[in-house]
Structure formats: C-alpha cells, structure tokens
Amino acid sequence: MCTNLLLSVPVSPGSSTPRVYVSARLFEITPNFPTAICLVPTQAQFPNDSMGNPTNPYQWSNKYGFVGVTPLRDSMPLSLFTDGLNQAGLSVGALWFPGAAYPASAGQDNEVWFSDLPAWMLGNFSCAADIQQALQAGQITVVGPPAPTNGGKDPGYFPVHFIATDNTGQSLIIEFVGPTGQMMLYGPGQPDNIPSSATGVLTNFPPYDEQINNLSLYQNLTLLGSTTTVTGSGPPVGSGIVGLPG
C-alpha cells in the first residue's frame, strides 16, 4: 500500500520553532515498475509530446524547475510524474486510488490530461493554497479516460489521487470520484466543516473523507487500555469497543 507522510522537525534540537517539513511516500506496487528521475528546468514547455500523453488544449511554460519521478515508457503507456519536488519546496505525489473516475473531455481550451496534473502543479506553484484557488477558479479542467467497464482494460486509465505539500506543511488533496469524475479538494482553504489535509497523510483507499472519519476512531487512544467511555467529544476507547482491535 502506498502511503504519503509528512514529517515535522525543529530546525534546532530542543526548540519547537522554526520547523522544517519533509514530505515522503512509500511506493508499493506488485509488478516490476522501473522508473526514471527527470530534471525539468524552468521555462520547459507543456504539454510535452515526447511524454506520450494526449495533447492538452491548455499549454504552459514552467515558472519553477523541478525533479520528478516517472515510470519508464515501456512499463506504462503514458507518462505521469508519480512524485516531484520543485525549487520552491512544493512536493507532489500521485497514489493509486481504485475506482477513480475522470471527467470526459468537453473540448474546452483549459483542459489538462490527468497525467499532466503533477507537472502543472510542480511547474507553476509554490504553495498548496494557490493550487486550490486556481482549481476552484477553473484555471484548468482536468480530464481523462473513463474507468474500464466489464473487466476491460484501458491502457490509458491509471486510477490515482494526488497530494501537494508546500514548505510550510500545508497540503492539498485532489480526488476525482463518482460516475462523472467530480473533483474533490481537501486543503487549507476549506470551510470548517470539511477536514483539512494539513497532516499531509494520504494512502490508497478509501476516499480521503472516509480516511479522516477512520482517524477519528483512534483520537482517544492512550497507552492505558480501558473499557469505559471517555468524557467530551469522540468515540469511546478500549479493548473490543472502538480503536485498535482487542
């Protein structure tokens, strides 16, 4: 299972601030998946036809240079930066997300193929909040192939969701779900009733909102076991009730 983590450590031992944030992920997949490391300079032009992805109507020139990891072309039919870090300290990860559904192309001028989304984020942004604002404003529309049906295999279909984390520790999670590929954003600019992704943690499945709900089962766990309920908010803890298995 792929898991994205965010480490927060003080610059100086014994002092809580200032802090350094390091985003990292585990890359676990069953088949042999050879990858390459690419250095993408500033002013690089996208979309890049040599990457094998469908040509996007939307084009851009990189504001930031970045280093990215991509599967070799003989291991998958399109190129996708599964991980990357740009010169402003923004990192992006693409994690396997079974059941992801991408919106179909409507022929709009701002469309970007889903596999080029990491390159767009890494090349144009320095912080998670700015990415969220650009997506909500419709600067680009992410499109992709439909999910395979009846057990068929579409070589261009690659179910992933994305996490972007900046050098302040703020994160944005991007998912495409439902029959029409509705875009779901979870990040620092969300209303209070939607969970923030500031922890920078993401795994493969279930969708992120369910992952947050699952975390609530463990918020009251302590080193001391108990079969009684706790006062205040949150579920009870203890062997055989809620929390870790008894």
PDB file of C-alpha atoms in Angstrom, residues 36-176:
ATOM      1  CA  ALA A  36      13.391   7.309 -14.169  1.00  0.00           C
ATOM      2  CA  ILE A  37      14.360  10.571 -12.472  1.00  0.00           C
ATOM      3  CA  CYS A  38      13.811  13.640 -14.645  1.00  0.00           C
ATOM      4  CA  LEU A  39      15.177  17.156 -14.190  1.00  0.00           C
ATOM      5  CA  VAL A  40      12.682  19.652 -15.620  1.00  0.00           C
ATOM      6  CA  PRO A  41      14.097  23.186 -15.966  1.00  0.00           C
ATOM      7  CA  THR A  42      12.282  26.499 -15.739  1.00  0.00           C
ATOM      8  CA  GLN A  43      10.596  27.606 -18.960  1.00  0.00           C
ATOM      9  CA  ALA A  44      10.015  23.977 -20.003  1.00  0.00           C
ATOM     10  CA  GLN A  45       7.037  23.791 -22.341  1.00  0.00           C
ATOM     11  CA  PHE A  46       3.983  21.654 -21.576  1.00  0.00           C
ATOM     12  CA  PRO A  47       2.313  19.595 -22.806  1.00  0.00           C
ATOM     13  CA  ASN A  48       5.392  17.676 -23.880  1.00  0.00           C
ATOM     14  CA  ASP A  49       4.574  15.490 -26.880  1.00  0.00           C
ATOM     15  CA  SER A  50       7.539  13.207 -26.187  1.00  0.00           C
ATOM     16  CA  MET A  51       5.872  12.033 -22.952  1.00  0.00           C
ATOM     17  CA  GLY A  52       3.204  10.139 -24.884  1.00  0.00           C
ATOM     18  CA  ASN A  53       0.182  11.774 -23.239  1.00  0.00           C
ATOM     19  CA  PRO A  54      -2.764  13.153 -25.202  1.00  0.00           C
ATOM     20  CA  THR A  55      -2.155  16.736 -26.297  1.00  0.00           C
ATOM     21  CA  ASN A  56      -3.784  19.201 -23.930  1.00  0.00           C
ATOM     22  CA  PRO A  57      -5.501  22.279 -25.356  1.00  0.00           C
ATOM     23  CA  TYR A  58      -4.090  24.152 -22.350  1.00  0.00           C
ATOM     24  CA  GLN A  59      -0.366  24.938 -22.588  1.00  0.00           C
ATOM     25  CA  TRP A  60       2.060  26.450 -20.138  1.00  0.00           C
ATOM     26  CA  SER A  61       5.703  27.294 -19.528  1.00  0.00           C
ATOM     27  CA  ASN A  62       7.273  26.277 -16.225  1.00  0.00           C
ATOM     28  CA  LYS A  63       7.765  29.036 -13.682  1.00  0.00           C
ATOM     29  CA  TYR A  64       9.619  26.636 -11.372  1.00  0.00           C
ATOM     30  CA  GLY A  65      12.092  23.913 -12.158  1.00  0.00           C
ATOM     31  CA  PHE A  66      11.533  20.526 -10.526  1.00  0.00           C
ATOM     32  CA  VAL A  67      12.820  16.999 -10.145  1.00  0.00           C
ATOM     33  CA  GLY A  68      10.267  14.284 -10.909  1.00  0.00           C
ATOM     34  CA  VAL A  69       9.999  10.500 -10.834  1.00  0.00           C
ATOM     35  CA  THR A  70       8.157   8.841 -13.710  1.00  0.00           C
ATOM     36  CA  PRO A  71       7.666   5.208 -14.802  1.00  0.00           C
ATOM     37  CA  LEU A  72       9.667   4.235 -17.868  1.00  0.00           C
ATOM     38  CA  ARG A  73       7.702   4.310 -21.099  1.00  0.00           C
ATOM     39  CA  ASP A  74       7.912   0.548 -21.609  1.00  0.00           C
ATOM     40  CA  SER A  75       6.167  -0.064 -18.271  1.00  0.00           C
ATOM     41  CA  MET A  76       3.054   2.066 -18.926  1.00  0.00           C
ATOM     42  CA  PRO A  77       1.522   3.715 -21.989  1.00  0.00           C
ATOM     43  CA  LEU A  78       1.607   7.288 -20.676  1.00  0.00           C
ATOM     44  CA  SER A  79       3.937   9.389 -18.576  1.00  0.00           C
ATOM     45  CA  LEU A  80       2.949  10.515 -15.103  1.00  0.00           C
ATOM     46  CA  PHE A  81       5.140  12.179 -12.501  1.00  0.00           C
ATOM     47  CA  THR A  82       4.283   9.971  -9.549  1.00  0.00           C
ATOM     48  CA  ASP A  83       6.479  12.155  -7.333  1.00  0.00           C
ATOM     49  CA  GLY A  84       8.201  15.502  -7.645  1.00  0.00           C
ATOM     50  CA  LEU A  85       9.782  18.396  -5.762  1.00  0.00           C
ATOM     51  CA  ASN A  86      10.178  21.890  -7.172  1.00  0.00           C
ATOM     52  CA  GLN A  87      12.655  24.632  -6.345  1.00  0.00           C
ATOM     53  CA  ALA A  88      10.116  26.432  -4.134  1.00  0.00           C
ATOM     54  CA  GLY A  89       9.786  23.393  -1.848  1.00  0.00           C
ATOM     55  CA  LEU A  90       6.429  22.152  -3.171  1.00  0.00           C
ATOM     56  CA  SER A  91       6.164  18.365  -3.429  1.00  0.00           C
ATOM     57  CA  VAL A  92       3.523  16.366  -5.313  1.00  0.00           C
ATOM     58  CA  GLY A  93       2.649  12.688  -5.064  1.00  0.00           C
ATOM     59  CA  ALA A  94       0.266  10.528  -7.107  1.00  0.00           C
ATOM     60  CA  LEU A  95      -1.047   7.493  -5.203  1.00  0.00           C
ATOM     61  CA  TRP A  96      -3.039   4.537  -6.518  1.00  0.00           C
ATOM     62  CA  PHE A  97      -6.762   5.154  -5.959  1.00  0.00           C
ATOM     63  CA  PRO A  98      -9.025   2.262  -7.054  1.00  0.00           C
ATOM     64  CA  GLY A  99     -12.226   3.454  -8.658  1.00  0.00           C
ATOM     65  CA  ALA A 100     -11.029   6.926  -9.626  1.00  0.00           C
ATOM     66  CA  ALA A 101     -13.148   8.425 -12.394  1.00  0.00           C
ATOM     67  CA  TYR A 102     -12.020  11.351 -14.518  1.00  0.00           C
ATOM     68  CA  PRO A 103     -14.260  13.878 -16.275  1.00  0.00           C
ATOM     69  CA  ALA A 104     -14.626  13.342 -20.014  1.00  0.00           C
ATOM     70  CA  SER A 105     -13.280  15.950 -22.396  1.00  0.00           C
ATOM     71  CA  ALA A 106     -15.746  18.614 -23.479  1.00  0.00           C
ATOM     72  CA  GLY A 107     -13.358  20.259 -25.925  1.00  0.00           C
ATOM     73  CA  GLN A 108     -12.614  23.244 -23.686  1.00  0.00           C
ATOM     74  CA  ASP A 109      -9.475  25.332 -24.122  1.00  0.00           C
ATOM     75  CA  ASN A 110      -8.409  24.902 -20.485  1.00  0.00           C
ATOM     76  CA  GLU A 111      -8.376  21.079 -20.406  1.00  0.00           C
ATOM     77  CA  VAL A 112      -5.359  19.218 -18.976  1.00  0.00           C
ATOM     78  CA  TRP A 113      -4.993  15.435 -19.127  1.00  0.00           C
ATOM     79  CA  PHE A 114      -4.978  13.961 -15.588  1.00  0.00           C
ATOM     80  CA  SER A 115      -1.479  12.538 -16.013  1.00  0.00           C
ATOM     81  CA  ASP A 116      -0.103  16.056 -16.634  1.00  0.00           C
ATOM     82  CA  LEU A 117      -1.625  17.442 -13.415  1.00  0.00           C
ATOM     83  CA  PRO A 118       1.521  16.832 -11.284  1.00  0.00           C
ATOM     84  CA  ALA A 119       3.686  18.638 -13.872  1.00  0.00           C
ATOM     85  CA  TRP A 120       1.238  21.567 -13.905  1.00  0.00           C
ATOM     86  CA  MET A 121       1.320  21.873 -10.113  1.00  0.00           C
ATOM     87  CA  LEU A 122       5.091  21.482  -9.795  1.00  0.00           C
ATOM     88  CA  GLY A 123       5.859  23.879 -12.627  1.00  0.00           C
ATOM     89  CA  ASN A 124       3.516  26.709 -11.653  1.00  0.00           C
ATOM     90  CA  PHE A 125       3.042  26.863  -7.886  1.00  0.00           C
ATOM     91  CA  SER A 126       4.906  27.310  -4.625  1.00  0.00           C
ATOM     92  CA  CYS A 127       2.112  26.664  -2.113  1.00  0.00           C
ATOM     93  CA  ALA A 128      -0.893  24.377  -1.692  1.00  0.00           C
ATOM     94  CA  ALA A 129      -3.394  27.204  -1.155  1.00  0.00           C
ATOM     95  CA  ASP A 130      -2.591  28.753  -4.559  1.00  0.00           C
ATOM     96  CA  ILE A 131      -3.180  25.409  -6.316  1.00  0.00           C
ATOM     97  CA  GLN A 132      -6.526  25.056  -4.581  1.00  0.00           C
ATOM     98  CA  GLN A 133      -7.530  28.592  -5.566  1.00  0.00           C
ATOM     99  CA  ALA A 134      -6.549  28.019  -9.213  1.00  0.00           C
ATOM    100  CA  LEU A 135      -8.517  24.751  -9.430  1.00  0.00           C
ATOM    101  CA  GLN A 136     -11.586  26.232  -7.760  1.00  0.00           C
ATOM    102  CA  ALA A 137     -11.433  29.213 -10.126  1.00  0.00           C
ATOM    103  CA  GLY A 138     -11.399  26.871 -13.142  1.00  0.00           C
ATOM    104  CA  GLN A 139      -7.968  27.857 -14.433  1.00  0.00           C
ATOM    105  CA  ILE A 140      -7.749  24.299 -15.782  1.00  0.00           C
ATOM    106  CA  THR A 141     -10.214  21.453 -16.190  1.00  0.00           C
ATOM    107  CA  VAL A 142      -8.742  18.023 -15.523  1.00  0.00           C
ATOM    108  CA  VAL A 143      -9.940  15.318 -17.932  1.00  0.00           C
ATOM    109  CA  GLY A 144      -9.123  11.683 -18.554  1.00  0.00           C
ATOM    110  CA  PRO A 145     -10.324   8.343 -19.871  1.00  0.00           C
ATOM    111  CA  PRO A 146     -13.366   6.624 -18.373  1.00  0.00           C
ATOM    112  CA  ALA A 147     -12.864   3.748 -15.978  1.00  0.00           C
ATOM    113  CA  PRO A 148     -12.728   0.345 -17.719  1.00  0.00           C
ATOM    114  CA  THR A 149     -16.068  -1.477 -17.799  1.00  0.00           C
ATOM    115  CA  ASN A 150     -16.950  -5.168 -17.905  1.00  0.00           C
ATOM    116  CA  GLY A 151     -13.479  -6.163 -16.840  1.00  0.00           C
ATOM    117  CA  GLY A 152     -11.888  -4.437 -19.828  1.00  0.00           C
ATOM    118  CA  LYS A 153      -8.533  -2.740 -19.617  1.00  0.00           C
ATOM    119  CA  ASP A 154      -7.959   0.744 -20.986  1.00  0.00           C
ATOM    120  CA  PRO A 155      -4.192   1.276 -21.325  1.00  0.00           C
ATOM    121  CA  GLY A 156      -4.637   4.996 -20.693  1.00  0.00           C
ATOM    122  CA  TYR A 157      -6.603   4.536 -17.467  1.00  0.00           C
ATOM    123  CA  PHE A 158      -4.476   4.914 -14.357  1.00  0.00           C
ATOM    124  CA  PRO A 159      -6.529   5.428 -11.159  1.00  0.00           C
ATOM    125  CA  VAL A 160      -4.719   7.900  -8.897  1.00  0.00           C
ATOM    126  CA  HIS A 161      -5.377  10.722  -6.486  1.00  0.00           C
ATOM    127  CA  PHE A 162      -2.917  13.484  -5.698  1.00  0.00           C
ATOM    128  CA  ILE A 163      -1.392  15.268  -2.729  1.00  0.00           C
ATOM    129  CA  ALA A 164       0.604  18.512  -2.877  1.00  0.00           C
ATOM    130  CA  THR A 165       2.532  19.724   0.176  1.00  0.00           C
ATOM    131  CA  ASP A 166       4.432  23.012   0.464  1.00  0.00           C
ATOM    132  CA  ASN A 167       7.365  24.033   2.635  1.00  0.00           C
ATOM    133  CA  THR A 168       5.058  25.382   5.369  1.00  0.00           C
ATOM    134  CA  GLY A 169       3.490  21.944   5.902  1.00  0.00           C
ATOM    135  CA  GLN A 170       0.159  22.845   4.260  1.00  0.00           C
ATOM    136  CA  SER A 171      -1.297  20.166   1.981  1.00  0.00           C
ATOM    137  CA  LEU A 172      -3.939  19.841  -0.699  1.00  0.00           C
ATOM    138  CA  ILE A 173      -5.535  16.520  -1.703  1.00  0.00           C
ATOM    139  CA  ILE A 174      -7.216  16.178  -5.113  1.00  0.00           C
ATOM    140  CA  GLU A 175      -9.550  13.308  -5.967  1.00  0.00           C
ATOM    141  CA  PHE A 176     -11.890  12.536  -8.867  1.00  0.00           C
TER     142      PHE A 176
END
